[in-house]
Every structure is written in structure tokens, then in C-alpha cells.
Amino acid sequence: MADAGVTQHILQKEAHRPPRRKSRLIRTWNRNKALWLLFLPCLLYYLIFRYAPMFGLVITFKDYNLFKGIWASDWVGFKYYRMFLENPDFWPLMKNTFLLGLYKLVFGFPAPILLAILLNEVRRAAYKRFVQTVSYLPHFISNVIVASMVIMFLSPTGGLINNLLAGIGIGPINFMNEPGLFRGIYVLSEIWQHIGWETIIYLAALTAIDPQLYEAADMDGASRLRKIWHVTLPGISPAIVITLILNIGKVLEIGFEKVFLMQNPAIYDTADIISTYVYRVGMVQGNFSYGASIDLFMGVISLIFICTANWLSRRLSETSLW
Amino acid sequence: MVKSLRFSWFNVVASLILLFVVVITLYPFLHMLAVSLSSNVNVMQNNISFWPKGFNLSMYQLVLGDPQIWTAYRNTIIYTVLGTIISLVVTSTGAYALSRKDMALRNSFTVLIVITMFFSGGMIPTFLVVRSLNLVDTVWGMVLPGAVSTWNLILMRTFFSGIPKELEESGRMDGLNDIGIFIRIIVPLSKASFATIALFYAVGMWNNFIFPLLYLRSPDLFPLQVLLRNLVLAGSASSGDVTSIGGDNLVVEESLKYATIMVSTLPILVIYPFVQKYFVKGAMVGAVKG
């Protein structure tokens, strides 16, 4: 307390002193130089690897030429955006990206909530811990391995799933060559990979629920399901809302790696999404300006998505990210 | 307590669903292990599920006899160790500075960082930056462009903010400056936090596939994930079931691929049970503080 009094005294004294700009700058520098030095590597990282690429986006308005470099290349205005909008691939790509994200949201979002609620109902701590430990595991397996497993298990020649199907008399299905099956396969593999890990946030929220609420519900004669409905779910609803906003914002940001690893030209009809198209056009074929334009176009739509989701949630539930 | 031990359908159904989750998660790994350890005849007859039949290690001899695997392993370990150290140093120093409420420009720096969570330059401009720095096809191209994960940075900042101010003040009394306080007081107090974030970075680096795809050209530098993709996925489209390697030594492609997957996943599967609790702790900190 004495300390605070002294500090306040000094502050008051300083407030009365006429401001001398130069000395204040020097004092700020002296007081902060060590902290700024600690922050410097981090700042450099963000400026070089996060902000420089943002300024590099000017190539989307230029005819980027490898030899001329960014600044000397010619301005072309919205040429590449028009090119993308007029491309016959535009609508299929938008549709694939949007539907894949939407499917993932609709089926992938509730899955960990259900698992968390079930885990919460388990009375035997050891069994609960065992299920948790096992279910987190696939989250740490690389996308290359998960994609390999999916493709090999679904292989028409000797794949695990087709062997099982053969056991009940269903002929071999070439899963990875059926455009109609890709979205389902992708979403199922995503759920398999991340369901356990995503329960953590809900399990954390569940521990914060007051046990007295359950006791009160018991007094009122509520069944297990009723307690889940009236106590558990409302208890974790803030966590659900936050996660939902984040997920809605990410609908169009489907992980490039896994889709890229799982797709093949036979199923491009449903499996080709914006990010894999950007990679093919931009990186493989070397149309840097065109690829970057498509990426920026989607980035802006994504940003609109997350802002809208956040705004909606603030209006409806008073929970929001910012 | 007595009440909870009574038989109820709810418990039975819940336990069964959870058991199903466990089986679905573990069975694929057991199946791959069983196939990779079985004899060729049994693999071709498709009659392996849980348990290897005609136990043999020839697939593993084949995989481990391939010099490519060892190069890829070495590269992955180099990238993981180097990348984790760099990431940890840059992230922890940055997070500590941000956690200090008395740092000038703190809010500006925070805004600068948070913006990148919502908007980025994207794949191609980032590649152009990496290329213009001559990082393409070098070890640095693997470890620098992803050096800081904003999520981990925020996790660490949250952790550092929870350390009592008095400890810093006592350090200052003893004549330490901010850097001294960080090294002598904050780091020793935050070992668990450092371990958690290091694990997050290490797993990310070990599993990274997109950086080598974009930034590496020469096969000598390829990490495991790229080799794995080339062996398991890229090879799968054209060739048939059986590959012949040197004369009449028939190798069933499926078990060879499973053996390759097992060999490259083993480190994670082996250390996972020991480090799992740290992951969960880290995720919990993130979950509770949002």
C-alpha cells in the first residue's frame, strides 16, 4: 500500500512538470530497451514472414515476372480476378470448398460435444482416463499417415474395409475413385482424427459446472438425460458458442494438406478445393499472380465469414471473440 | 456413491459407445502392425485382422535396409530439434515481453500479432518471400517460416502473466535487468510451460508436410513425411499388389507400406503415453483462458 502511495506521489509530481519531449523519449527508450530487445526476434518474425507476404499481395494486381521482380512487373489491375471469376472452374471450386467446409461443420462440430458429455457421465475415473488417452492419439499422427491409412484401408484390392464388405457379400468398391463419396470420407477421417482432442475444451468447461446444480436436479427427480439437457449443456454453452464462431469462420479454410494428400484427378469433381487449386495453378504451373489472386479472394470471403459469425453471436448470445 | 453403482441402461450404452470410440481409434494401428508382421501368403489371402499370421520381420528388414529412410529420419530429427529450439526461444522471449504490462507499445504489438490470426498473405506471397531470402532448399526454409505459432505465443503469454509480480520485483532489488529477470527467474519457474510448448512445436515440425512440399527441392533434404508420401501414396496409383525386388523375392506391397508407416510413426506412438499429460495441460490452459 505504501508503495502505491509513493508511486502515485511520483506520478502526480510528473504530471505537474512541464513535458519535455526529448527527455521523455529517451526515458521511454531506456526503460523499455531490454523488453524491446526480448521482443525483437518475435517482431522480426512477424514482419518478415507474416506481413511481408501481405504486402507481396500487390502481385495480384500485377503481371508478376520472375526476372523483373515484384516492383518492376507491369500493373494489370483486376485482370486476374476477372480471369478467375470468368473461369468455368470458378463455381465448382467455390461449391466444393464451401460444401466440404459445411459438411465438416455440421457433422464434425457436434461430435466432440457428444463425446465430452458421454465422458463426463462415466463414473469410473480409470475408464474415462483410458478412453481420453486413446481418443487424443490420432491428433498427433501426421496428415500424410492419416491420408495413407484412409486410402489403403479403402483400397479395392485387399483394403481392410473392402475385405469386411466382401465378408457380407458386397463387391469391391473403389472408394477413392467415386466423386460422390469423397466428402463423406474426408469428414469421417477428420472426425476420427480430431474428435478426442476437441473434447478437451468442453471437458475443461464441464469441470467449471457447480456440482450443487446436479444435486438440486437430483432433488427435483431429474433423470440422467434431463440433467444433461438442463444442467450440462447450459453449463458448457459459452464454450460451444465460441468454438462454433471459430469453426464458422474456418468453414472456407479447410486444411490444404489432407485434401491435397487424399485427392486424385479422378475425383476432382468434388475433391478439388480452392487451396489445392491455388497450389496447382500457382506453385506447380508457376502462375504466381493468378494463384495469389484466388487466395486473396478467398481470404477476404473468409474474413467476412468470421466477422459475420462474431457479430451474429454477439447479438444473439452476448458471447463473442471480440 | 452406492446409487451410482446400480445397474442402469444409460451407463451400459454410454460405456459401449466409448468402447466403440476406443476400438475405432486403436484397431487401424493394430491392423497395420499385424499385416506388416505377417507372412506374404497370409497377406495376399486377406485373412489378417488383429493378430499377425506367419510372423516374420522381413518387411522391417526391407524398410530399415533402405538408406532413404535413414536420410529422411536424420533430416526430420534435425528439423524437429533445430526448429523446436528456435521456435521456443523466439516464442518465449516474445511472450514474456508481451506479458509485461509496463512495456511501451505492448498494445500495438498485440494488435499486430492478432491481425495475423485472421488474415494472411497466403501460400504464394509467402513462398516468394522465402525464396527472395534464399531460404528455398535449405534447412532454414524448414525452420524459420513457421518459427512462431500465434496460438502458442498467446498460451505462453497467458502463462507468464500468471507469475506473481513480486518475484520480478525481488529480482530487480537484486540488480537484475529485464533480460536477467527473464532468464534467472521466469524461465526456471516455467519449465512445465516450456515443456508443453516445446512438445507442440516438435509434433508440428515432425508432422509438417506443407513446408517441405513448398520449400524443398532436393531429395537429400526430404523429411520422413515427404518420403512417406512418395513411397506410400504416390506409388499406389500405378503399381499392382505385388512388387518383385531382386529375382524371385516377392514382396506384398501392402505390408511393405504398412511397415513403412509403422517405422515412421513409431517414435510418436512410443513417447505419446509419457508426454500426453503435458499436451492436455497446454490445451487446457488455452481452453480455459480462451
mmCIF file of C-alpha atoms in Angstrom, chain A residues 60 80-81 84 274 277-278 281 289-299:
data_model
loop_
_atom_site.group_PDB
_atom_site.id
_atom_site.type_symbol
_atom_site.label_atom_id
_atom_site.label_comp_id
_atom_site.label_asym_id
_atom_site.label_seq_id
_atom_site.Cartn_x
_atom_site.Cartn_y
_atom_site.Cartn_z
ATOM 1 C CA THR A 60 -2.311 -9.955 -57.598
ATOM 2 C CA TYR A 80 -6.522 -11.987 -62.611
ATOM 3 C CA TYR A 81 -9.655 -11.562 -60.529
ATOM 4 C CA PHE A 84 -10.881 -16.322 -62.008
ATOM 5 C CA ILE A 274 -9.585 -23.554 -53.667
ATOM 6 C CA TYR A 277 -6.249 -25.347 -56.992
ATOM 7 C CA VAL A 278 -4.089 -22.416 -55.860
ATOM 8 C CA VAL A 281 -2.047 -23.234 -60.653
ATOM 9 C CA SER A 289 -0.172 -13.708 -59.762
ATOM 10 C CA TYR A 290 -3.211 -15.768 -60.684
ATOM 11 C CA GLY A 291 -2.779 -18.177 -57.773
ATOM 12 C CA ALA A 292 -2.259 -15.394 -55.259
ATOM 13 C CA SER A 293 -5.356 -13.559 -56.562
ATOM 14 C CA ILE A 294 -7.551 -16.593 -55.961
ATOM 15 C CA ASP A 295 -6.071 -17.000 -52.494
ATOM 16 C CA LEU A 296 -6.704 -13.363 -51.598
ATOM 17 C CA PHE A 297 -10.241 -13.547 -52.955
ATOM 18 C CA MET A 298 -10.967 -16.472 -50.646
ATOM 19 C CA GLY A 299 -9.128 -14.836 -47.748
#
